[in-house]
Amino acid sequence: MNAPESLISASVLREMAALARQTPPGALVEVGVYRGGSAMWLSELAHEQMRELYLFDTFTGIPYKTHPDDAHNVGDFSDGLTHEQAIALFPEAFVVAGVFPNSAVGLNLDHVAFAHLDVDQYKSYCDAIAFLYSRMIDGGIMWFDDYDCLPGAKHAVDERLGSPRIAPCGKRYWRF
């Protein structure tokens, strides 16, 4: 697959997409698009399985630093795709700019089968989990990109959900 640049390895992206492929029918969601590498994998899957794909990002970098465990500063990752570039790269997706979950208000996100959270910071993880939790379908998966490398992400996931499962690649996820 000729994908845009990603900070996530191709082997991890393959495993993420394989898990997403096995979820029941429902929407695919990514919060934290950055340069679009993982979104490309989800876009291919959405097209293949005729699923809706929602891509959320500020498109201006990290929006806030509110917790002692947060490793990144406001504005980090501002070198990612612009909103316009993401729309052009993913024409079949709903590409939404703004701070999640405020940016999702009013969208039809009642049946989420797979959610890839790559939001780095404690508050961003807390907010994303709180918003998506009741919208996940039975058998759905929430994938946590930053669990093992960013303390704020781990703290938020453990606090909100408990210990997640471990995929063979070492990444963490929660099955509903």
Short mmCIF file of C-alpha atoms in Angstrom, two decimals:
data_model
loop_
_atom_site.label_atom_id
_atom_site.label_comp_id
_atom_site.label_asym_id
_atom_site.label_seq_id
_atom_site.Cartn_x
_atom_site.Cartn_y
_atom_site.Cartn_z
CA MET A 1 0.00 0.00 0.00
CA ASN A 2 1.37 3.41 -0.96
CA ALA A 3 0.26 5.40 2.09
CA PRO A 4 1.05 8.89 3.31
CA GLU A 5 3.74 9.21 5.97
CA SER A 6 2.90 7.75 9.36
CA LEU A 7 4.67 7.64 12.71
CA ILE A 8 3.16 4.15 13.09
CA SER A 9 4.99 1.21 11.53
CA ALA A 10 3.46 -0.62 8.58
CA SER A 11 3.27 -3.86 10.60
CA VAL A 12 1.25 -2.14 13.34
CA LEU A 13 -1.00 -0.49 10.74
CA ARG A 14 -1.62 -3.89 9.11
CA GLU A 15 -2.60 -5.38 12.46
CA MET A 16 -4.83 -2.42 13.28
CA ALA A 17 -6.58 -2.73 9.92
CA ALA A 18 -6.97 -6.50 10.37
CA LEU A 19 -8.72 -5.99 13.71
CA ALA A 20 -10.91 -3.24 12.26
CA ARG A 21 -11.83 -5.52 9.34
CA GLN A 22 -13.20 -8.11 11.79
CA THR A 23 -15.57 -5.72 13.56
CA PRO A 24 -19.32 -5.85 12.89
CA PRO A 25 -20.82 -3.38 10.39
CA GLY A 26 -20.55 0.19 11.63
CA ALA A 27 -18.61 3.39 11.22
CA LEU A 28 -14.83 3.68 11.37
CA VAL A 29 -13.47 6.65 13.31
CA GLU A 30 -10.00 8.11 13.64
CA VAL A 31 -9.26 10.89 16.10
CA GLY A 32 -5.81 12.31 15.37
CA VAL A 33 -5.08 12.17 11.63
CA TYR A 34 -1.70 13.98 11.55
CA ARG A 35 -0.23 13.14 8.11
CA GLY A 36 -2.86 10.57 7.13
CA GLY A 37 -0.84 7.35 7.25
CA SER A 38 -3.22 5.35 9.45
CA ALA A 39 -6.26 7.09 7.95
CA MET A 40 -5.24 5.70 4.55
CA TRP A 41 -5.49 2.15 5.86
CA LEU A 42 -8.90 2.86 7.37
CA SER A 43 -10.00 4.60 4.17
CA GLU A 44 -9.13 1.51 2.11
CA LEU A 45 -11.11 -0.66 4.54
CA ALA A 46 -14.08 1.72 4.55
CA HIS A 47 -14.15 1.65 0.75
CA GLU A 48 -13.77 -2.14 0.60
CA GLN A 49 -16.53 -2.79 3.16
CA MET A 50 -18.74 0.19 2.25
CA ARG A 51 -18.48 1.74 5.71
CA GLU A 52 -18.59 5.37 6.74
CA LEU A 53 -15.25 6.84 7.79
CA TYR A 54 -14.95 9.85 10.09
CA LEU A 55 -11.58 11.56 10.42
CA PHE A 56 -11.17 14.10 13.22
CA ASP A 57 -8.22 16.40 13.82
CA THR A 58 -7.54 19.96 14.87
CA PHE A 59 -5.23 20.26 11.84
CA THR A 60 -3.30 22.78 13.96
CA GLY A 61 -1.50 20.39 16.32
CA ILE A 62 -1.96 19.55 19.99
CA PRO A 63 -4.75 21.79 21.34
CA TYR A 64 -3.85 21.85 25.03
CA LYS A 65 -1.59 20.59 27.77
CA THR A 66 -3.56 20.16 30.99
CA HIS A 67 -2.13 17.18 32.86
CA PRO A 68 1.28 16.52 34.43
CA ASP A 69 1.56 13.31 32.36
CA ASP A 70 1.16 15.17 29.05
CA ALA A 71 4.37 14.80 27.06
CA HIS A 72 3.62 17.20 24.20
CA ASN A 73 3.25 20.96 24.09
CA VAL A 74 0.46 22.98 22.55
CA GLY A 75 1.05 23.16 18.80
CA ASP A 76 3.18 20.01 18.54
CA PHE A 77 2.32 18.09 15.33
CA SER A 78 1.13 21.24 13.58
CA ASP A 79 3.19 20.08 10.59
CA GLY A 80 0.56 17.51 9.62
CA LEU A 81 -2.05 17.69 6.88
CA THR A 82 -4.20 20.78 6.57
CA HIS A 83 -7.95 20.30 6.62
CA GLU A 84 -8.07 20.96 2.89
CA GLN A 85 -5.32 18.42 2.17
CA ALA A 86 -7.13 15.78 4.23
CA ILE A 87 -10.38 16.41 2.37
CA ALA A 88 -8.55 16.00 -0.95
CA LEU A 89 -6.72 12.86 0.22
CA PHE A 90 -9.85 11.23 1.66
CA PRO A 91 -12.76 12.32 -0.56
CA GLU A 92 -15.08 9.53 0.61
CA ALA A 93 -14.58 10.31 4.32
CA PHE A 94 -16.17 12.84 6.62
CA VAL A 95 -13.12 14.97 7.46
CA VAL A 96 -13.88 17.15 10.46
CA ALA A 97 -11.67 19.96 11.80
CA GLY A 98 -11.71 21.07 15.42
CA VAL A 99 -11.13 19.78 18.92
CA PHE A 100 -12.78 16.40 19.44
CA PRO A 101 -15.44 15.70 20.72
CA ASN A 102 -16.84 19.22 20.28
CA SER A 103 -16.21 18.85 16.55
CA ALA A 104 -18.40 15.71 16.47
CA VAL A 105 -21.53 17.24 17.97
CA GLY A 106 -24.44 16.85 15.57
CA LEU A 107 -22.86 14.07 13.52
CA ASN A 108 -24.52 10.66 13.23
CA LEU A 109 -22.00 8.63 15.21
CA ASP A 110 -24.37 6.19 16.89
CA HIS A 111 -22.88 2.95 15.54
CA VAL A 112 -19.10 3.03 15.77
CA ALA A 113 -17.42 -0.30 15.01
CA PHE A 114 -13.79 0.81 15.22
CA ALA A 115 -12.20 3.89 16.76
CA HIS A 116 -8.50 4.63 16.39
CA LEU A 117 -7.45 7.13 19.06
CA ASP A 118 -4.11 8.83 18.45
CA VAL A 119 -4.54 11.99 20.52
CA ASP A 120 -1.43 11.88 22.74
CA GLN A 121 -2.68 13.87 25.73
CA TYR A 122 -4.56 12.84 28.88
CA LYS A 123 -7.57 15.16 28.45
CA SER A 124 -7.89 14.32 24.76
CA TYR A 125 -8.02 10.60 25.57
CA CYS A 126 -10.50 11.15 28.42
CA ASP A 127 -12.78 13.24 26.21
CA ALA A 128 -12.61 10.84 23.25
CA ILE A 129 -13.32 7.77 25.38
CA ALA A 130 -16.21 9.49 27.17
CA PHE A 131 -17.80 10.59 23.90
CA LEU A 132 -17.33 7.34 21.98
CA TYR A 133 -17.98 4.80 24.76
CA SER A 134 -21.78 4.78 24.46
CA ARG A 135 -21.56 4.94 20.65
CA MET A 136 -19.47 1.78 20.24
CA ILE A 137 -21.38 -1.27 19.02
CA ASP A 138 -21.11 -4.75 20.53
CA GLY A 139 -17.97 -6.31 19.11
CA GLY A 140 -16.50 -2.90 18.31
CA ILE A 141 -12.89 -2.00 19.05
CA MET A 142 -11.26 1.13 20.43
CA TRP A 143 -7.53 1.16 19.54
CA PHE A 144 -5.12 3.24 21.64
CA ASP A 145 -2.04 4.26 19.69
CA ASP A 146 -0.19 6.02 22.52
CA TYR A 147 -0.93 3.71 25.46
CA ASP A 148 2.57 2.29 25.92
CA CYS A 149 4.59 5.36 25.00
CA LEU A 150 2.79 8.36 26.54
CA PRO A 151 1.94 8.37 30.27
CA GLY A 152 -1.08 10.65 29.84
CA ALA A 153 -2.65 8.24 27.36
CA LYS A 154 -2.07 5.22 29.62
CA HIS A 155 -3.40 7.06 32.66
CA ALA A 156 -6.59 8.12 30.84
CA VAL A 157 -7.30 4.67 29.38
CA ASP A 158 -6.66 2.84 32.66
CA GLU A 159 -8.76 5.35 34.58
CA ARG A 160 -11.70 5.21 32.15
CA LEU A 161 -11.67 1.57 31.02
CA GLY A 162 -9.23 -0.50 33.06
CA SER A 163 -6.48 -2.58 31.51
CA PRO A 164 -6.94 -2.98 27.75
CA ARG A 165 -6.13 -6.08 25.73
CA ILE A 166 -2.76 -6.39 24.04
CA ALA A 167 -2.57 -7.00 20.30
CA PRO A 168 0.27 -9.23 19.03
CA CYS A 169 2.10 -6.09 17.84
CA GLY A 170 2.04 -4.79 21.43
CA LYS A 171 -0.54 -2.04 20.90
CA ARG A 172 -3.50 -1.84 23.25
CA TYR A 173 -7.21 -1.98 22.44
CA TRP A 174 -10.57 -2.39 24.12
CA ARG A 175 -13.30 -4.67 22.72
CA PHE A 176 -16.90 -3.79 23.44
#
